[in-house]
XYZ file of C-alpha atoms in Angstrom:
156
model
C 0.166 -0.174 -0.212
C 1.282 3.615 -0.682
C 0.668 6.329 1.521
C 0.746 10.237 -0.158
C -0.173 13.467 0.913
C -1.721 16.307 -1.240
C -1.451 19.775 -0.791
C -1.646 23.002 -2.365
C 0.586 25.548 -0.716
C 2.374 28.875 -1.666
C 6.648 29.192 -2.003
C 6.350 30.753 1.671
C 4.376 27.189 2.626
C 0.857 28.793 3.447
C -1.931 26.148 2.932
C -4.756 27.797 4.908
C -6.387 31.043 6.571
C -9.357 30.599 8.836
C -9.968 26.929 8.310
C -10.023 27.283 4.412
C -7.833 27.979 1.500
C -7.074 31.314 0.546
C -7.436 31.020 -3.356
C -9.739 29.409 -5.413
C -8.122 27.235 -8.094
C -10.728 25.327 -10.126
C -7.530 23.280 -12.126
C -6.055 22.305 -8.623
C -9.270 21.011 -7.596
C -9.685 18.825 -10.448
C -6.133 17.731 -10.054
C -6.884 16.827 -6.337
C -10.311 15.094 -7.500
C -8.387 13.359 -10.145
C -5.628 12.082 -8.037
C -7.567 10.914 -4.932
C -10.821 9.594 -6.813
C -11.203 5.802 -5.947
C -8.831 5.952 -3.319
C -8.619 6.926 0.832
C -8.600 10.294 1.839
C -7.329 10.839 5.644
C -8.136 14.525 6.859
C -8.189 15.951 10.293
C -11.516 17.142 11.911
C -11.081 20.661 11.021
C -10.126 19.861 7.241
C -13.491 17.637 7.454
C -15.639 20.390 8.891
C -14.248 22.960 6.297
C -15.566 20.259 3.352
C -18.250 19.761 5.584
C -19.249 16.229 4.368
C -17.665 12.929 2.651
C -16.271 13.284 -0.412
C -17.961 11.121 -3.274
C -16.047 7.999 -4.634
C -12.945 7.776 -1.985
C -13.233 6.015 1.375
C -13.341 9.269 3.900
C -11.274 8.434 7.070
C -11.299 11.263 9.732
C -8.469 11.602 12.305
C -10.135 13.157 15.571
C -9.216 13.033 19.394
C -12.633 13.857 20.198
C -15.271 12.686 17.439
C -16.674 9.272 17.751
C -18.398 9.074 14.851
C -19.291 10.889 11.290
C -22.063 9.882 9.511
C -20.318 8.468 6.059
C -16.472 8.360 7.101
C -14.585 6.282 9.401
C -12.856 7.896 12.685
C -9.527 7.334 14.052
C -7.556 8.766 16.764
C -4.190 9.143 14.707
C -2.367 8.564 11.431
C -1.087 5.107 12.525
C -4.945 3.857 13.115
C -5.251 5.141 9.494
C -2.454 3.467 7.676
C -3.444 -0.133 9.689
C -7.134 0.451 8.534
C -6.311 1.204 4.991
C -4.062 -2.082 4.501
C -7.613 -3.962 4.157
C -8.386 -1.890 0.828
C -6.153 -1.933 -2.219
C -5.911 1.497 -2.499
C -3.743 4.847 -2.044
C -3.858 6.477 1.262
C -4.039 9.997 0.840
C -3.506 12.663 3.459
C -5.152 15.926 2.960
C -4.721 18.042 5.604
C -4.456 19.948 7.852
C -1.508 21.236 9.123
C -1.292 18.924 12.042
C -2.031 16.234 9.898
C 0.866 17.352 7.272
C 3.134 17.706 10.110
C 2.653 14.091 10.965
C 2.733 12.456 7.642
C 5.631 14.353 6.379
C 7.733 12.122 7.773
C 6.550 8.760 6.684
C 4.591 9.090 3.321
C 5.908 7.560 0.185
C 4.517 10.150 -2.057
C 3.969 14.095 -2.116
C 2.053 15.551 -4.463
C 2.128 19.387 -4.044
C 1.012 22.338 -5.999
C 2.879 25.154 -5.530
C 0.608 28.140 -5.835
C 2.263 31.021 -7.805
C 0.744 34.104 -6.222
C 1.429 34.835 -2.775
C -1.418 34.736 0.151
C -1.466 35.514 3.576
C -2.069 32.666 5.935
C -2.383 31.131 9.442
C -1.493 27.552 8.655
C 1.682 26.278 7.062
C 2.825 23.013 5.420
C 5.848 21.670 7.558
C 9.662 21.785 6.801
C 10.763 19.247 4.770
C 14.155 18.309 3.373
C 14.057 17.977 -0.373
C 17.523 16.017 -0.426
C 15.243 12.863 1.011
C 12.816 13.477 -2.339
C 13.166 12.534 -6.001
C 11.056 14.791 -8.480
C 9.055 12.100 -10.412
C 6.711 14.652 -12.401
C 6.271 18.306 -12.763
C 3.409 20.261 -14.292
C 3.006 23.518 -15.190
C -0.683 25.036 -14.930
C -1.633 29.021 -14.995
C -1.821 29.428 -11.264
C 0.130 26.698 -9.947
C 3.215 23.946 -10.709
C 2.218 20.478 -9.823
C 5.177 18.098 -8.396
C 5.116 14.729 -7.454
C 7.831 14.041 -5.101
C 8.658 10.112 -4.136
C 10.924 8.930 -0.741
C 14.371 8.043 -1.952
C 14.615 4.661 -0.468
C 17.549 4.100 2.164
């Protein structure tokens, strides 16, 4: 099973403001849908609440210390529990946010799908620092408002 994270961020690593994304990029949303459809998405409770519903054509996992159940989702108390449960599926597991989830996931995922937003935005939530030396660029696609880069963790 492959684990991945998918995120849109500015060059200064802004990923959110006030529990939402400070930009609206339809092509990035299409990319997100194309990459995650048919797979498992795992998110924190605040990210789930900002979306407001389970996303269709995906298994929706929510990581929460407090929630016991959320209609249409499986609730877990840690990323490790999500990974264990995902082994029962023949699907990729995508961590989709927010900041605390990314801070944990960046240390162990196999892939990172990052859309680098070309404009700068103010924000209050940031993607964690990571060492690019641990990653190999597998794919780069330039779009009008963002550049998509898929990284694969280097082995050994």
